[in-house]
């Protein structure tokens, strides 16, 4: 007999199924709680709420485990390309050579933007944030491909749309950067790899083709792989919530980009670098920043530390830290922001406030230093995260539809005024 959980409220007893996931995670299925009792649960920030069943990514925050479709992140990071990882996340299996060739060919085919779409870039002000451009342009792409507004979640049509999005996000991001920098755009080169093509569109000049170094290519692949999915985080949940109204894939993902933008989520990679710069330039001791972060009356937080799920270590941060060292050595780079970061991490790992709250470096702590080492401008850091997260967003949108999930509609506890009589304007 399956296990049950019992809730006693107001002298009545209610029974609920206890569900176990494939990695033995346990949850109480309260789907019928309100129907049976009129009671709801309260969980602001959803820290204790399972919002869906998913077979894409598994995270064990206590043990620092992350797996994509059952494959440990350490193995995927060491052995896969981003394209292969995207395929795995989207379709659930590693591609065979023929499947990977076909998938890569589709990505190449969809890399160019419609000429009319290109013109829209010039309508943005020079200082427009690239995340705003990315979100707007992703919605706009669907206007130029009306067939993608009705995307089934299986078959040829889905395959085409998923690879179109994965490919176009890279072109849009590179074009947004070129426009903001006042430089002419570089059209995609079908002879280059996914990452090589992005680097070419970012950095080639009319008279000098950017030469893609294998070290940089590998580092970029790794960065994107580590960001490819992370179960029900803020932006992925946003994609699912928007998608649950049966909004199309493009608008759902465009909303995900906006959710990612915030400094507590994907925007943290930019905020970390600004914080490290500030620490370096201020000449103040690290203790000053630690005390600020601990002060409840001060909104300052140590960016790149803490995580809703990881309460031991973030495996992605460990991989990135190692990669930063490798890339800096291979490219002969000396970055004193890395020294600041290492010193800060050392301080924090010994500090009782951070130890007692399980605050460790998260993926964003070292990702900015890696991006800086491979020449990506600061303004583009969160956009880079968005390119990486695209397979996860698409796979979650697909899964939501495959499971025919109900529209998302949480409840609330009302704390406002009870009934009042309306007073006409003349009497107020
Ligand atoms: N600096 C100082 N104190 C912190 C930090 C931090 N970075 N993070 C958490 N805390 C404190 C909280 O104030 C809280 O203290 P309290 O118990 O005395 O009230 C305690 O640690 C527990 O933190 P929560 O608020 O429960 O953490 P939550 O899960 O709500 O937030 C988050 C997680 C948003 C990541 C938070 O740790 C944070 O703001 N970190 C900095 C921003 C950042 O790096 N974001 C990127 C996250 S990774 C990603 O999204 C890709």
XYZ file of C-alpha atoms and ligand atoms in Angstrom:
479
model
C 0.000 0.000 0.000
C 1.331 3.449 -0.852
C 2.324 5.794 1.966
C -0.136 8.491 3.081
C 0.277 11.818 4.852
C -2.399 13.027 7.252
C -3.297 16.651 7.946
C -5.424 17.527 10.976
C -7.139 20.931 10.872
C -10.216 22.218 12.725
C -10.982 18.797 14.161
C -11.005 17.138 10.749
C -8.493 14.787 9.220
C -7.408 14.738 5.570
C -5.281 12.114 3.850
C -2.916 12.676 0.945
C -0.754 10.455 -1.217
C 2.988 10.562 -0.654
C 4.850 10.494 -3.982
C 8.433 9.429 -4.547
C 10.538 10.550 -7.510
C 13.068 8.387 -9.359
C 15.877 9.745 -7.163
C 13.788 9.062 -4.018
C 12.682 12.652 -3.460
C 9.437 12.727 -1.501
C 6.421 14.975 -1.792
C 2.886 15.158 -0.482
C 0.304 15.455 -3.237
C -2.040 18.216 -2.028
C -3.846 18.736 -5.341
C -7.214 18.014 -3.704
C -6.583 19.914 -0.468
C -8.685 22.986 -1.283
C -11.442 20.989 -2.956
C -11.781 18.755 0.105
C -11.153 21.232 2.919
C -11.344 24.806 1.558
C -7.820 25.289 2.907
C -4.772 26.353 0.888
C -1.048 26.196 1.703
C 1.222 29.250 2.004
C 4.708 29.099 0.479
C 5.922 32.493 -0.807
C 8.845 31.975 -3.170
C 7.697 28.341 -3.660
C 10.680 26.957 -1.717
C 8.622 23.911 -0.650
C 6.326 23.567 -3.608
C 6.613 21.059 -6.430
C 4.973 22.666 -9.447
C 5.355 19.828 -11.948
C 6.698 16.364 -12.728
C 9.811 16.554 -14.872
C 12.321 14.132 -16.342
C 14.773 16.742 -17.656
C 17.140 17.788 -14.862
C 17.801 16.508 -11.371
C 19.352 18.655 -8.639
C 20.272 17.470 -5.144
C 21.170 20.698 -3.372
C 22.411 19.044 -0.185
C 24.887 16.833 -2.021
C 25.800 19.271 -4.804
C 24.514 16.950 -7.544
C 23.287 18.126 -10.950
C 22.321 15.742 -13.755
C 20.914 16.362 -17.229
C 18.642 13.456 -18.226
C 20.536 11.273 -15.761
C 24.051 12.258 -16.884
C 26.181 13.942 -14.166
C 27.099 17.518 -15.057
C 30.793 16.763 -14.533
C 30.688 14.159 -17.342
C 28.602 16.260 -19.698
C 30.885 19.252 -19.103
C 34.010 17.196 -19.758
C 32.820 15.257 -22.806
C 30.002 17.038 -24.670
C 29.667 20.055 -26.920
C 26.880 22.552 -26.262
C 25.037 21.326 -29.367
C 25.131 17.746 -28.101
C 23.971 18.901 -24.652
C 21.098 20.880 -26.180
C 20.009 17.763 -28.097
C 20.169 15.668 -24.920
C 18.086 18.161 -22.960
C 15.513 18.578 -25.729
C 15.065 14.947 -26.700
C 16.110 13.015 -23.588
C 18.847 10.919 -25.237
C 22.359 11.523 -26.482
C 22.348 11.895 -30.280
C 24.073 9.336 -32.500
C 26.479 10.848 -35.085
C 23.783 11.050 -37.760
C 21.259 12.706 -35.422
C 23.866 15.211 -34.279
C 24.798 16.044 -37.897
C 21.157 16.636 -38.755
C 20.627 18.782 -35.662
C 23.769 20.848 -36.366
C 22.672 21.301 -39.989
C 19.332 22.676 -38.809
C 21.091 25.111 -36.464
C 23.175 26.349 -39.395
C 20.155 26.625 -41.658
C 18.309 28.837 -39.153
C 21.220 31.098 -38.202
C 20.448 34.030 -40.593
C 17.748 36.534 -39.675
C 15.098 37.734 -42.113
C 16.376 40.999 -43.677
C 13.351 42.946 -42.407
C 14.091 41.647 -38.927
C 17.619 43.008 -39.154
C 16.247 46.514 -39.720
C 14.523 46.448 -36.342
C 17.860 46.540 -34.538
C 18.459 50.104 -35.681
C 15.221 51.173 -33.926
C 16.706 50.507 -30.484
C 18.579 53.325 -28.720
C 22.349 52.774 -28.592
C 22.260 52.284 -24.816
C 19.380 49.775 -24.885
C 20.123 46.842 -22.560
C 20.825 43.711 -24.650
C 18.421 41.668 -22.490
C 15.583 44.029 -23.476
C 16.585 43.699 -27.129
C 16.784 39.912 -26.857
C 13.390 39.565 -25.237
C 11.733 41.907 -27.779
C 13.442 40.340 -30.791
C 12.538 36.778 -29.780
C 8.881 37.770 -29.812
C 9.417 39.548 -33.092
C 10.959 36.473 -34.760
C 7.618 34.704 -34.449
C 5.971 37.514 -36.467
C 8.286 36.658 -39.362
C 7.561 32.942 -38.993
C 3.805 32.813 -38.303
C 3.912 29.025 -38.713
C 5.758 28.762 -35.377
C 2.866 30.269 -33.428
C 1.137 26.893 -33.485
C 3.932 24.593 -32.433
C 3.118 20.976 -31.780
C 5.425 19.390 -29.228
C 6.552 16.430 -31.286
C 7.596 15.666 -34.843
C 9.212 17.617 -37.604
C 7.474 20.908 -36.830
C 8.713 20.951 -33.229
C 12.242 19.950 -34.304
C 12.310 22.805 -36.780
C 11.005 25.389 -34.312
C 13.299 24.308 -31.470
C 16.399 24.521 -33.663
C 15.207 27.826 -35.120
C 15.042 29.316 -31.612
C 18.356 27.807 -30.495
C 20.027 29.222 -33.542
C 18.362 32.622 -33.772
C 19.013 33.457 -30.105
C 22.719 33.403 -30.910
C 22.399 35.597 -34.000
C 20.107 38.104 -32.256
C 22.489 38.342 -29.292
C 25.535 38.975 -31.480
C 23.668 41.525 -33.634
C 22.431 43.340 -30.492
C 26.014 43.695 -29.338
C 27.281 44.902 -32.749
C 24.529 47.507 -33.036
C 25.090 48.817 -29.492
C 28.823 49.038 -30.190
C 28.119 51.009 -33.381
C 29.699 48.275 -35.494
C 28.364 46.652 -38.670
C 26.737 43.266 -38.203
C 28.516 40.078 -39.254
C 26.291 37.549 -40.946
C 26.574 33.940 -39.757
C 29.141 31.713 -41.422
C 27.740 28.219 -42.085
C 31.217 26.691 -41.989
C 31.659 27.441 -38.306
C 30.581 25.534 -35.198
C 27.785 26.818 -32.938
C 30.176 28.658 -30.623
C 32.648 29.571 -33.383
C 29.850 31.184 -35.357
C 28.745 33.220 -32.350
C 32.297 34.443 -31.747
C 32.627 35.325 -35.440
C 29.353 37.311 -35.413
C 30.513 39.117 -32.253
C 34.102 39.882 -33.112
C 34.940 39.646 -36.828
C 35.691 42.933 -38.525
C 35.118 43.736 -42.223
C 38.863 43.441 -42.833
C 39.717 40.790 -40.302
C 37.906 37.516 -39.744
C 37.931 36.561 -36.030
C 40.109 33.537 -35.538
C 38.429 31.090 -33.182
C 40.970 29.679 -30.738
C 40.214 26.120 -29.566
C 40.693 27.257 -25.942
C 38.067 29.987 -26.288
C 35.732 27.718 -28.250
C 35.942 25.056 -25.533
C 35.478 27.591 -22.712
C 32.372 29.004 -24.387
C 30.960 25.506 -24.941
C 31.534 24.748 -21.283
C 29.914 27.994 -20.135
C 26.793 27.262 -22.225
C 26.647 23.603 -21.126
C 26.723 24.592 -17.446
C 23.806 26.966 -17.991
C 21.713 24.672 -20.212
C 19.095 23.756 -17.623
C 18.527 23.925 -13.893
C 15.057 22.550 -13.161
C 12.348 24.885 -11.818
C 14.376 28.088 -11.337
C 12.787 31.550 -11.643
C 13.083 31.927 -15.434
C 12.145 28.324 -16.274
C 9.134 28.519 -13.975
C 8.222 31.756 -15.770
C 8.391 29.984 -19.138
C 6.132 27.264 -17.739
C 3.661 29.699 -16.149
C 3.352 31.709 -19.371
C 3.238 28.540 -21.482
C 0.504 27.097 -19.256
C -1.923 29.664 -20.716
C -1.016 27.997 -24.058
C 0.984 31.066 -25.085
C 3.340 30.143 -27.923
C 6.919 29.003 -27.388
C 8.426 32.336 -28.470
C 6.427 34.549 -26.133
C 6.892 32.088 -23.264
C 10.657 32.179 -23.755
C 10.700 35.922 -24.216
C 9.125 36.148 -20.726
C 11.804 33.749 -19.443
C 14.496 36.131 -20.716
C 12.931 38.960 -18.680
C 12.835 36.810 -15.536
C 16.475 35.859 -16.033
C 17.503 39.502 -16.275
C 17.118 40.252 -12.537
C 20.261 40.493 -10.377
C 19.059 37.742 -8.031
C 18.972 35.333 -10.984
C 20.907 35.524 -14.283
C 21.750 39.190 -13.792
C 23.975 38.084 -10.904
C 26.879 37.338 -13.273
C 27.056 41.040 -14.190
C 26.453 42.144 -10.600
C 29.325 39.926 -9.388
C 31.790 41.601 -11.728
C 30.626 45.077 -10.713
C 30.975 44.085 -7.061
C 34.497 42.684 -7.579
C 35.512 45.851 -9.458
C 34.101 47.949 -6.650
C 35.982 45.946 -4.007
C 39.219 46.230 -6.009
C 38.899 49.965 -6.662
C 37.594 51.045 -3.268
C 40.703 50.019 -1.343
C 38.408 48.994 1.524
C 39.126 45.759 3.410
C 37.001 42.706 2.542
C 35.689 42.744 6.104
C 33.809 45.958 5.221
C 31.822 44.127 2.505
C 31.192 41.094 4.674
C 29.790 43.298 7.456
C 27.606 45.139 4.942
C 26.241 41.824 3.630
C 25.401 40.704 7.176
C 23.650 43.958 8.120
C 19.887 43.398 7.888
C 19.320 47.153 7.416
C 21.597 47.226 4.393
C 20.202 45.898 1.090
C 23.730 44.913 -0.022
C 24.255 41.214 -0.717
C 27.399 39.409 -1.707
C 26.553 38.658 -5.306
C 27.441 35.178 -6.519
C 26.875 33.638 -3.080
C 23.911 31.615 -1.909
C 21.396 29.529 -3.767
C 17.824 28.473 -3.182
C 18.645 24.819 -3.802
C 22.387 24.251 -3.273
C 23.151 24.227 0.427
C 26.590 22.652 0.212
C 28.265 23.625 -3.028
C 27.191 24.426 -6.562
C 28.920 21.862 -8.802
C 28.846 24.337 -11.698
C 30.888 26.843 -9.679
C 33.597 24.221 -9.047
C 33.844 23.374 -12.761
C 33.925 27.048 -13.743
C 36.604 27.918 -11.204
C 38.831 25.178 -12.594
C 38.108 26.312 -16.164
C 38.979 29.937 -15.309
C 42.425 28.810 -14.154
C 42.946 26.701 -17.291
C 41.858 29.435 -19.695
C 43.891 32.138 -18.000
C 46.955 29.901 -18.130
C 46.411 28.888 -21.771
C 45.799 32.476 -22.883
C 48.445 33.895 -20.572
C 46.002 36.238 -18.836
C 46.566 37.797 -15.444
C 43.261 39.127 -14.096
C 43.374 40.748 -10.685
C 39.603 40.391 -10.345
C 40.228 36.649 -10.020
C 42.575 37.381 -7.114
C 39.838 39.456 -5.446
C 37.315 36.659 -6.057
C 39.588 33.960 -4.624
C 40.341 36.051 -1.549
C 36.649 36.820 -1.013
C 35.706 33.150 -1.332
C 38.386 32.204 1.181
C 37.081 34.762 3.693
C 33.492 33.655 3.277
C 34.172 29.959 3.631
C 35.589 30.705 7.096
C 32.905 33.136 8.244
C 30.242 31.894 10.683
C 27.433 33.985 9.152
C 27.953 32.397 5.731
C 28.738 28.916 7.086
C 25.594 28.819 9.236
C 23.438 29.886 6.290
C 25.104 27.502 3.820
C 26.148 30.320 1.508
C 28.685 29.129 -1.065
C 29.766 30.485 -4.461
C 27.089 29.834 -7.077
C 27.424 29.457 -10.856
C 27.547 33.220 -11.321
C 30.538 33.808 -9.067
C 33.143 32.555 -11.529
C 31.211 32.708 -14.801
C 31.845 36.441 -15.310
C 35.594 35.995 -14.858
C 35.546 33.241 -17.470
C 33.555 35.367 -19.921
C 35.944 38.263 -19.347
C 38.917 35.986 -20.063
C 37.457 34.999 -23.433
C 36.698 38.606 -24.364
C 32.913 38.814 -23.871
C 31.861 42.371 -22.887
C 30.197 42.831 -19.484
C 26.916 44.060 -20.999
C 26.514 40.668 -22.659
C 26.990 38.404 -19.638
C 23.327 37.803 -18.846
C 22.597 37.407 -22.560
C 25.212 34.635 -22.606
C 23.326 32.932 -19.789
C 20.120 33.219 -21.860
C 21.764 31.579 -24.891
C 22.892 28.723 -22.643
C 19.504 28.312 -20.945
C 17.576 28.078 -24.224
C 17.510 24.223 -24.416
C 16.166 24.022 -20.857
C 13.439 26.577 -21.500
C 12.332 24.839 -24.706
C 12.391 21.374 -23.097
C 10.343 22.595 -20.128
C 7.806 24.276 -22.404
C 7.530 21.036 -24.395
C 7.156 18.933 -21.250
C 4.433 21.205 -19.906
C 2.461 20.597 -23.092
C 3.249 16.883 -23.238
C 1.846 16.571 -19.702
C -1.125 18.727 -20.633
C -0.540 20.696 -17.458
C -3.310 22.911 -16.063
C -2.993 26.675 -16.322
C -0.841 28.049 -13.458
C -2.975 29.919 -11.003
C -1.733 30.134 -7.400
C -3.981 31.335 -4.584
C -3.425 33.982 -1.915
C -4.425 34.901 1.595
C -6.171 38.259 1.423
C -5.007 40.745 4.071
C -6.758 43.912 2.852
C -9.856 45.773 4.036
C -13.075 43.846 4.442
C -16.274 45.210 2.828
C -16.575 49.049 2.904
C -19.314 51.330 1.558
C -18.255 53.478 -1.374
C -18.092 57.221 -0.507
C -18.901 59.545 -3.478
C -16.144 61.995 -4.498
C -18.189 65.008 -3.329
C -18.350 63.623 0.217
C -14.678 62.787 0.572
N 24.743 37.732 0.875
C 24.405 37.885 2.184
N 23.417 37.175 2.808
C 22.750 36.289 2.062
C 23.046 36.074 0.698
C 24.093 36.832 0.102
N 24.407 36.653 -1.166
N 22.220 35.123 0.211
C 21.423 34.765 1.229
N 21.745 35.453 2.357
C 21.157 35.306 3.688
C 19.714 35.808 3.736
O 19.668 37.177 4.070
C 19.125 34.924 4.803
O 19.568 35.404 6.056
P 18.626 35.224 7.375
O 18.413 33.760 7.535
O 19.408 35.851 8.479
O 17.356 35.964 7.070
C 19.821 33.580 4.589
O 21.060 33.900 3.949
C 19.047 32.584 3.736
O 18.857 33.131 2.456
P 17.463 33.091 1.705
O 16.933 34.478 1.708
O 16.571 32.034 2.254
O 17.907 32.674 0.254
P 16.913 32.555 -0.963
O 16.815 31.120 -1.302
O 15.644 33.275 -0.757
O 17.701 33.366 -2.075
C 19.434 33.857 -3.598
C 18.662 32.753 -2.872
C 18.430 34.790 -4.319
C 20.326 33.214 -4.638
C 20.257 34.649 -2.564
O 21.194 33.787 -1.946
C 20.950 35.838 -3.179
O 20.347 36.897 -3.287
N 22.248 35.685 -3.625
C 22.954 36.753 -4.303
C 22.467 36.876 -5.742
C 22.980 35.742 -6.622
O 24.146 35.394 -6.600
N 22.056 35.190 -7.431
C 22.373 34.106 -8.381
C 21.788 32.809 -7.919
S 22.219 31.508 -9.014
C 21.223 31.730 -10.345
O 20.135 32.232 -10.268
C 21.698 31.317 -11.589
